[in-house]
Amino acid sequence: MKKEILAGAIFLVVILCVFLNIFFINKMMDELFELIDSSEASAMSEDWISAESSAEKAAEIWKKNEKYTHIVLRHSEVNETSEAFFNFLESIYTKDPGSVKGNTRLLKSRLQEIIDIESITVGSVF
Amino acid sequence: MAISFVRTLILYVLIVAAMRIMGKRQMGELEPSELVVAVLISDLAAIPLQDTGIPLLYGIVPALTLVACEILVSAIVIKNIRLRAFICGKPNILVKNGEIVQSEMKKNRFTLDELGVELRKQGISDISTVQYAILETDGTLSILLYPDSAPATPKLLGIKAEPEEYPVIVINEGRIIGQNLGVLGLDRDWLMRELKNRQVKNVKDVYIMSVTAGKKIFFLKKETAR
């Protein structure tokens, strides 16, 4: 019976971790999307100080959670997203609205990919 | 390289523990569901080992889930006969009262050649001596011979056989197994007396010594001490 209890406990812990991971990733992504959108909007209105501040905050959040993301996501996905962050920051620093638009799309699509992979949907399961 | 090494150690410990938790049945007689789990676990463990770009969790989480599922399903299967039949299958009678049941042979994709091989493995060359052959759920073939072809037992011969006493090892390669001595209700003083009777001064000189409940002793000295 001990084995069955242990197996049941493992099963529940795995399920709990899966849902906690989804919750954590979604929460982080919501925060990132908000900051990236805000940075893009500021860049479009040529408020580069605000754009820079929001973009740096977003990059900081991503960097802070890199250890966690490396544990739960494929390293290639994390590296590609980090690269997209650097491109996004570069376009803000060079104050190029066209480039900001393109790099924002790229970064957001990378982040959305992570959400899609980690969420339990028909598409991600099959 | 260091990552591969550490990962291998972690997965080794995890898989050995998982197999141990799943039980001894896994090693010898695999039911279909157990076979699937064993194969899948080894395969899953290989993925993060081959590609260090994949997090270790991608191997650990599915392996833990499979082990947990297997144990839980096994526990349910013990209590539910219908589910047991569904998951483990049912034994199939391939030979019934000396006749090969062709429909069952076909259903189990079991050829006459395979039947012959299985019979020969069990030392049976004449199929007409087989009364029943049952294909068990783990894929092994159980054979029951006609009584006139079955090996003679003391009961058939009318001989009274004494129950055999199980020998317990009390010295294993020079080491005293105290727990086994206790099982037999013996102590070290008794052991030392027995060794002295056999002209053995040091326990380390004994290769093996086993004792039955009736104190029947099997004793062998180490080659180096002879």
Tab-separated table of N, CA and C in Angstrom, chain B residues 102-220:
chain	number	residue	atom	x	y	z
B	102	GLN	N	-7.192	-24.530	-33.032
B	102	GLN	CA	-6.656	-23.749	-34.160
B	102	GLN	C	-7.127	-22.299	-34.143
B	103	SER	N	-8.382	-22.099	-33.721
B	103	SER	CA	-8.904	-20.723	-33.698
B	103	SER	C	-8.095	-19.860	-32.714
B	104	GLU	N	-7.740	-20.462	-31.577
B	104	GLU	CA	-6.957	-19.712	-30.570
B	104	GLU	C	-5.537	-19.472	-31.069
B	105	MET	N	-4.990	-20.461	-31.779
B	105	MET	CA	-3.640	-20.322	-32.348
B	105	MET	C	-3.624	-19.133	-33.310
B	106	LYS	N	-4.677	-19.073	-34.145
B	106	LYS	CA	-4.772	-18.017	-35.153
B	106	LYS	C	-4.968	-16.658	-34.464
B	107	LYS	N	-5.850	-16.662	-33.474
B	107	LYS	CA	-6.162	-15.423	-32.758
B	107	LYS	C	-4.907	-14.833	-32.083
B	108	ASN	N	-4.063	-15.719	-31.572
B	108	ASN	CA	-2.848	-15.261	-30.881
B	108	ASN	C	-1.633	-15.192	-31.797
B	109	ARG	N	-1.875	-15.405	-33.088
B	109	ARG	CA	-0.798	-15.398	-34.093
B	109	ARG	C	0.344	-16.303	-33.634
B	110	PHE	N	-0.026	-17.486	-33.198
B	110	PHE	CA	0.943	-18.457	-32.689
B	110	PHE	C	1.055	-19.570	-33.723
B	111	THR	N	2.234	-19.765	-34.288
B	111	THR	CA	2.378	-20.785	-35.330
B	111	THR	C	2.713	-22.140	-34.701
B	112	LEU	N	2.546	-23.183	-35.519
B	112	LEU	CA	2.874	-24.536	-35.054
B	112	LEU	C	4.363	-24.643	-34.721
B	113	ASP	N	5.169	-23.927	-35.524
B	113	ASP	CA	6.618	-23.942	-35.270
B	113	ASP	C	6.923	-23.374	-33.889
B	114	GLU	N	6.264	-22.256	-33.571
B	114	GLU	CA	6.494	-21.621	-32.260
B	114	GLU	C	6.026	-22.540	-31.134
B	115	LEU	N	4.912	-23.213	-31.371
B	115	LEU	CA	4.401	-24.150	-30.360
B	115	LEU	C	5.430	-25.270	-30.133
B	116	GLY	N	5.982	-25.754	-31.268
B	116	GLY	CA	7.012	-26.800	-31.186
B	116	GLY	C	8.227	-26.331	-30.407
B	117	VAL	N	8.649	-25.090	-30.679
B	117	VAL	CA	9.819	-24.529	-29.985
B	117	VAL	C	9.551	-24.463	-28.487
B	118	GLU	N	8.371	-23.952	-28.136
B	118	GLU	CA	8.041	-23.804	-26.709
B	118	GLU	C	7.999	-25.158	-26.007
B	119	LEU	N	7.467	-26.161	-26.707
B	119	LEU	CA	7.389	-27.500	-26.108
B	119	LEU	C	8.795	-28.075	-25.927
B	120	ARG	N	9.618	-27.923	-26.942
B	120	ARG	CA	10.988	-28.462	-26.857
B	120	ARG	C	11.771	-27.783	-25.736
B	121	LYS	N	11.525	-26.464	-25.560
B	121	LYS	CA	12.204	-25.728	-24.487
B	121	LYS	C	11.890	-26.345	-23.130
B	122	GLN	N	10.709	-26.925	-23.043
B	122	GLN	CA	10.315	-27.526	-21.761
B	122	GLN	C	10.546	-29.034	-21.761
B	123	GLY	N	11.341	-29.494	-22.735
B	123	GLY	CA	11.748	-30.896	-22.778
B	123	GLY	C	10.670	-31.841	-23.277
B	124	ILE	N	9.733	-31.317	-24.048
B	124	ILE	CA	8.659	-32.171	-24.571
B	124	ILE	C	8.823	-32.295	-26.092
B	125	SER	N	8.975	-33.521	-26.547
B	125	SER	CA	9.166	-33.701	-27.992
B	125	SER	C	7.897	-34.231	-28.659
B	126	ASP	N	7.034	-34.839	-27.883
B	126	ASP	CA	5.824	-35.433	-28.451
B	126	ASP	C	4.599	-34.622	-28.044
B	127	ILE	N	4.007	-33.954	-29.020
B	127	ILE	CA	2.862	-33.076	-28.721
B	127	ILE	C	1.637	-33.865	-28.219
B	128	SER	N	1.608	-35.173	-28.563
B	128	SER	CA	0.438	-35.975	-28.147
B	128	SER	C	0.435	-36.230	-26.625
B	129	THR	N	1.550	-35.910	-25.963
B	129	THR	CA	1.588	-36.103	-24.501
B	129	THR	C	1.035	-34.880	-23.763
B	130	VAL	N	0.774	-33.801	-24.533
B	130	VAL	CA	0.317	-32.553	-23.905
B	130	VAL	C	-1.207	-32.566	-23.763
B	131	GLN	N	-1.670	-32.411	-22.548
B	131	GLN	CA	-3.125	-32.349	-22.336
B	131	GLN	C	-3.613	-30.904	-22.492
B	132	TYR	N	-2.870	-29.986	-21.860
B	132	TYR	CA	-3.224	-28.569	-21.964
B	132	TYR	C	-1.968	-27.740	-22.231
B	133	ALA	N	-2.102	-26.752	-23.099
B	133	ALA	CA	-1.045	-25.751	-23.274
B	133	ALA	C	-1.736	-24.395	-23.196
B	134	ILE	N	-1.303	-23.617	-22.246
B	134	ILE	CA	-1.975	-22.332	-22.008
B	134	ILE	C	-0.991	-21.186	-22.236
B	135	LEU	N	-1.395	-20.287	-23.122
B	135	LEU	CA	-0.567	-19.101	-23.375
B	135	LEU	C	-0.917	-18.058	-22.321
B	136	GLU	N	0.036	-17.798	-21.427
B	136	GLU	CA	-0.226	-16.882	-20.317
B	136	GLU	C	-0.174	-15.427	-20.796
B	137	THR	N	-0.650	-14.530	-19.940
B	137	THR	CA	-0.725	-13.112	-20.351
B	137	THR	C	0.665	-12.481	-20.523
B	138	ASP	N	1.682	-13.075	-19.892
B	138	ASP	CA	3.039	-12.527	-20.063
B	138	ASP	C	3.767	-13.167	-21.250
B	139	GLY	N	3.040	-13.976	-22.034
B	139	GLY	CA	3.615	-14.561	-23.248
B	139	GLY	C	4.258	-15.919	-23.053
B	140	THR	N	4.324	-16.404	-21.818
B	140	THR	CA	4.921	-17.729	-21.607
B	140	THR	C	3.857	-18.806	-21.813
B	141	LEU	N	4.333	-20.012	-22.139
B	141	LEU	CA	3.413	-21.113	-22.394
B	141	LEU	C	3.482	-22.098	-21.224
B	142	SER	N	2.355	-22.289	-20.574
B	142	SER	CA	2.290	-23.270	-19.476
B	142	SER	C	1.779	-24.583	-20.046
B	143	ILE	N	2.453	-25.659	-19.696
B	143	ILE	CA	2.087	-26.960	-20.283
B	143	ILE	C	1.726	-27.958	-19.191
B	144	LEU	N	0.643	-28.647	-19.440
B	144	LEU	CA	0.201	-29.692	-18.516
B	144	LEU	C	0.156	-31.002	-19.304
B	145	LEU	N	0.947	-31.959	-18.867
B	145	LEU	CA	1.019	-33.230	-19.592
B	145	LEU	C	-0.078	-34.181	-19.113
B	146	TYR	N	-0.392	-35.188	-19.975
B	146	TYR	CA	-1.308	-36.246	-19.526
B	146	TYR	C	-0.654	-36.958	-18.345
B	147	PRO	N	-1.449	-37.377	-17.368
B	147	PRO	CA	-0.847	-37.992	-16.164
B	147	PRO	C	0.118	-39.136	-16.485
B	148	ASP	N	-0.179	-39.934	-17.553
B	148	ASP	CA	0.731	-41.053	-17.838
B	148	ASP	C	2.056	-40.603	-18.466
B	149	SER	N	2.122	-39.331	-18.885
B	149	SER	CA	3.383	-38.824	-19.447
B	149	SER	C	4.089	-37.856	-18.505
B	150	ALA	N	3.389	-37.493	-17.434
B	150	ALA	CA	3.976	-36.516	-16.508
B	150	ALA	C	5.074	-37.175	-15.674
B	151	PRO	N	6.069	-36.395	-15.259
B	151	PRO	CA	7.136	-36.968	-14.432
B	151	PRO	C	6.558	-37.556	-13.141
B	152	ALA	N	7.128	-38.673	-12.728
B	152	ALA	CA	6.631	-39.346	-11.530
B	152	ALA	C	6.926	-38.514	-10.296
B	153	THR	N	5.954	-38.431	-9.429
B	153	THR	CA	6.140	-37.719	-8.164
B	153	THR	C	6.155	-38.749	-7.039
B	154	PRO	N	6.750	-38.425	-5.894
B	154	PRO	CA	6.751	-39.379	-4.776
B	154	PRO	C	5.333	-39.861	-4.443
B	155	LYS	N	4.363	-38.961	-4.608
B	155	LYS	CA	2.980	-39.325	-4.285
B	155	LYS	C	2.488	-40.426	-5.227
B	156	LEU	N	2.806	-40.241	-6.537
B	156	LEU	CA	2.393	-41.250	-7.529
B	156	LEU	C	3.057	-42.594	-7.249
B	157	LEU	N	4.312	-42.518	-6.788
B	157	LEU	CA	5.071	-43.748	-6.519
B	157	LEU	C	4.766	-44.333	-5.130
B	158	GLY	N	3.954	-43.596	-4.382
B	158	GLY	CA	3.585	-44.074	-3.056
B	158	GLY	C	4.705	-43.970	-2.043
B	159	ILE	N	5.609	-43.021	-2.285
B	159	ILE	CA	6.736	-42.833	-1.348
B	159	ILE	C	6.428	-41.633	-0.461
B	160	LYS	N	6.706	-41.783	0.814
B	160	LYS	CA	6.469	-40.662	1.722
B	160	LYS	C	7.702	-39.740	1.700
B	161	ALA	N	7.478	-38.528	1.275
B	161	ALA	CA	8.615	-37.595	1.201
B	161	ALA	C	8.566	-36.629	2.372
B	162	GLU	N	9.726	-36.472	2.999
B	162	GLU	CA	9.803	-35.538	4.132
B	162	GLU	C	9.893	-34.106	3.594
B	163	PRO	N	9.236	-33.171	4.257
B	163	PRO	CA	9.372	-31.778	3.791
B	163	PRO	C	10.818	-31.308	3.933
B	164	GLU	N	11.252	-30.608	2.912
B	164	GLU	CA	12.653	-30.177	2.903
B	164	GLU	C	12.830	-28.919	3.749
B	165	GLU	N	13.933	-28.886	4.491
B	165	GLU	CA	14.192	-27.684	5.298
B	165	GLU	C	15.028	-26.707	4.480
B	166	TYR	N	14.681	-25.477	4.606
B	166	TYR	CA	15.366	-24.457	3.815
B	166	TYR	C	16.685	-24.049	4.483
B	167	PRO	N	17.798	-24.197	3.760
B	167	PRO	CA	19.068	-23.803	4.388
B	167	PRO	C	19.256	-22.281	4.375
B	168	VAL	N	19.705	-21.766	5.489
B	168	VAL	CA	19.921	-20.316	5.612
B	168	VAL	C	21.430	-20.067	5.704
B	169	ILE	N	21.914	-19.118	4.923
B	169	ILE	CA	23.359	-18.829	4.931
B	169	ILE	C	23.705	-18.028	6.190
B	170	VAL	N	24.644	-18.540	6.967
B	170	VAL	CA	25.044	-17.818	8.186
B	170	VAL	C	26.445	-17.212	8.047
B	171	ILE	N	27.262	-17.784	7.138
B	171	ILE	CA	28.554	-17.142	6.833
B	171	ILE	C	28.655	-17.030	5.313
B	172	ASN	N	28.864	-15.817	4.863
B	172	ASN	CA	28.949	-15.551	3.428
B	172	ASN	C	30.296	-14.899	3.151
B	173	GLU	N	31.184	-15.634	2.506
B	173	GLU	CA	32.532	-15.143	2.166
B	173	GLU	C	33.218	-14.490	3.362
B	174	GLY	N	33.251	-15.196	4.468
B	174	GLY	CA	33.972	-14.738	5.655
B	174	GLY	C	33.218	-13.780	6.548
B	175	ARG	N	31.961	-13.476	6.185
B	175	ARG	CA	31.183	-12.537	7.013
B	175	ARG	C	30.010	-13.257	7.660
B	176	ILE	N	29.854	-13.022	8.951
B	176	ILE	CA	28.733	-13.662	9.664
B	176	ILE	C	27.457	-12.859	9.384
B	177	ILE	N	26.396	-13.568	8.982
B	177	ILE	CA	25.108	-12.902	8.770
B	177	ILE	C	24.304	-13.083	10.065
B	178	GLY	N	24.449	-12.119	10.949
B	178	GLY	CA	23.832	-12.193	12.270
B	178	GLY	C	22.325	-12.332	12.222
B	179	GLN	N	21.711	-11.640	11.254
B	179	GLN	CA	20.247	-11.661	11.126
B	179	GLN	C	19.751	-13.092	10.868
B	180	ASN	N	20.492	-13.826	10.003
B	180	ASN	CA	20.083	-15.191	9.672
B	180	ASN	C	20.278	-16.136	10.859
B	181	LEU	N	21.327	-15.861	11.643
B	181	LEU	CA	21.539	-16.667	12.857
B	181	LEU	C	20.342	-16.509	13.786
B	182	GLY	N	19.896	-15.262	13.902
B	182	GLY	CA	18.742	-14.959	14.756
B	182	GLY	C	17.484	-15.667	14.277
B	183	VAL	N	17.310	-15.737	12.936
B	183	VAL	CA	16.134	-16.412	12.360
B	183	VAL	C	16.091	-17.869	12.812
B	184	LEU	N	17.290	-18.489	12.890
B	184	LEU	CA	17.362	-19.904	13.269
B	184	LEU	C	17.367	-20.092	14.790
B	185	GLY	N	17.396	-18.991	15.519
B	185	GLY	CA	17.433	-19.063	16.983
B	185	GLY	C	18.815	-19.476	17.490
B	186	LEU	N	19.845	-19.178	16.705
B	186	LEU	CA	21.218	-19.538	17.094
B	186	LEU	C	21.988	-18.264	17.435
B	187	ASP	N	23.158	-18.442	18.056
B	187	ASP	CA	23.971	-17.265	18.372
B	187	ASP	C	25.429	-17.486	17.925
B	188	ARG	N	26.226	-16.478	18.140
B	188	ARG	CA	27.620	-16.526	17.692
B	188	ARG	C	28.418	-17.595	18.429
B	189	ASP	N	28.088	-17.821	19.718
B	189	ASP	CA	28.808	-18.857	20.490
B	189	ASP	C	28.634	-20.225	19.826
B	190	TRP	N	27.401	-20.500	19.440
B	190	TRP	CA	27.116	-21.782	18.763
B	190	TRP	C	27.923	-21.877	17.463
B	191	LEU	N	27.935	-20.750	16.737
B	191	LEU	CA	28.641	-20.718	15.458
B	191	LEU	C	30.144	-20.969	15.660
B	192	MET	N	30.716	-20.293	16.670
B	192	MET	CA	32.150	-20.434	16.913
B	192	MET	C	32.492	-21.876	17.325
B	193	ARG	N	31.582	-22.500	18.098
B	193	ARG	CA	31.800	-23.906	18.504
B	193	ARG	C	31.826	-24.809	17.268
B	194	GLU	N	30.876	-24.546	16.366
B	194	GLU	CA	30.799	-25.371	15.154
B	194	GLU	C	32.051	-25.189	14.291
B	195	LEU	N	32.545	-23.956	14.251
B	195	LEU	CA	33.756	-23.678	13.464
B	195	LEU	C	34.961	-24.373	14.094
B	196	LYS	N	34.991	-24.341	15.433
B	196	LYS	CA	36.097	-24.972	16.160
B	196	LYS	C	36.097	-26.483	15.887
B	197	ASN	N	34.901	-27.066	15.870
B	197	ASN	CA	34.779	-28.502	15.574
B	197	ASN	C	35.336	-28.844	14.197
B	198	ARG	N	35.311	-27.833	13.314
B	198	ARG	CA	35.792	-28.054	11.942
B	198	ARG	C	37.212	-27.512	11.756
B	199	GLN	N	37.884	-27.288	12.852
B	199	GLN	CA	39.268	-26.792	12.870
B	199	GLN	C	39.408	-25.451	12.118
B	200	VAL	N	38.445	-24.606	12.310
B	200	VAL	CA	38.537	-23.270	11.699
B	200	VAL	C	38.741	-22.262	12.817
B	201	LYS	N	39.838	-21.487	12.716
B	201	LYS	CA	40.131	-20.529	13.784
B	201	LYS	C	39.502	-19.155	13.488
B	202	ASN	N	39.472	-18.833	12.214
B	202	ASN	CA	38.995	-17.500	11.845
B	202	ASN	C	37.791	-17.601	10.902
B	203	VAL	N	36.763	-16.834	11.201
B	203	VAL	CA	35.534	-16.824	10.368
B	203	VAL	C	35.882	-16.434	8.932
B	204	LYS	N	36.897	-15.598	8.789
B	204	LYS	CA	37.286	-15.104	7.460
B	204	LYS	C	37.748	-16.239	6.541
B	205	ASP	N	38.086	-17.401	7.134
B	205	ASP	CA	38.534	-18.540	6.323
B	205	ASP	C	37.377	-19.339	5.720
B	206	VAL	N	36.142	-18.973	6.115
B	206	VAL	CA	34.974	-19.730	5.625
B	206	VAL	C	34.410	-19.063	4.372
B	207	TYR	N	34.200	-19.889	3.346
B	207	TYR	CA	33.617	-19.346	2.112
B	207	TYR	C	32.093	-19.281	2.258
B	208	ILE	N	31.517	-20.422	2.657
B	208	ILE	CA	30.067	-20.441	2.888
B	208	ILE	C	29.729	-21.437	3.996
B	209	MET	N	28.743	-21.055	4.782
B	209	MET	CA	28.212	-21.985	5.773
B	209	MET	C	26.709	-21.736	5.857
B	210	SER	N	25.947	-22.795	5.592
B	210	SER	CA	24.492	-22.658	5.700
B	210	SER	C	23.971	-23.691	6.685
B	211	VAL	N	22.876	-23.330	7.331
B	211	VAL	CA	22.297	-24.183	8.375
B	211	VAL	C	20.790	-24.268	8.147
B	212	THR	N	20.232	-25.449	8.350
B	212	THR	CA	18.771	-25.598	8.266
B	212	THR	C	18.195	-25.522	9.675
B	213	ALA	N	16.873	-25.466	9.746
B	213	ALA	CA	16.222	-25.401	11.059
B	213	ALA	C	16.563	-26.646	11.889
B	214	GLY	N	16.795	-27.773	11.197
B	214	GLY	CA	17.156	-29.007	11.893
B	214	GLY	C	18.657	-29.110	12.151
B	215	LYS	N	19.358	-27.993	11.986
B	215	LYS	CA	20.810	-27.842	12.221
B	215	LYS	C	21.660	-28.696	11.269
B	216	LYS	N	21.159	-28.946	10.084
B	216	LYS	CA	21.962	-29.630	9.069
B	216	LYS	C	22.874	-28.568	8.458
B	217	ILE	N	24.166	-28.828	8.512
B	217	ILE	CA	25.130	-27.786	8.126
B	217	ILE	C	25.804	-28.113	6.793
B	218	PHE	N	25.903	-27.089	5.952
B	218	PHE	CA	26.733	-27.190	4.755
B	218	PHE	C	27.877	-26.204	4.963
B	219	PHE	N	29.113	-26.708	4.778
B	219	PHE	CA	30.272	-25.893	5.122
B	219	PHE	C	31.334	-26.005	4.043
B	220	LEU	N	31.919	-24.869	3.653
B	220	LEU	CA	32.996	-24.881	2.682
B	220	LEU	C	34.027	-23.825	3.042
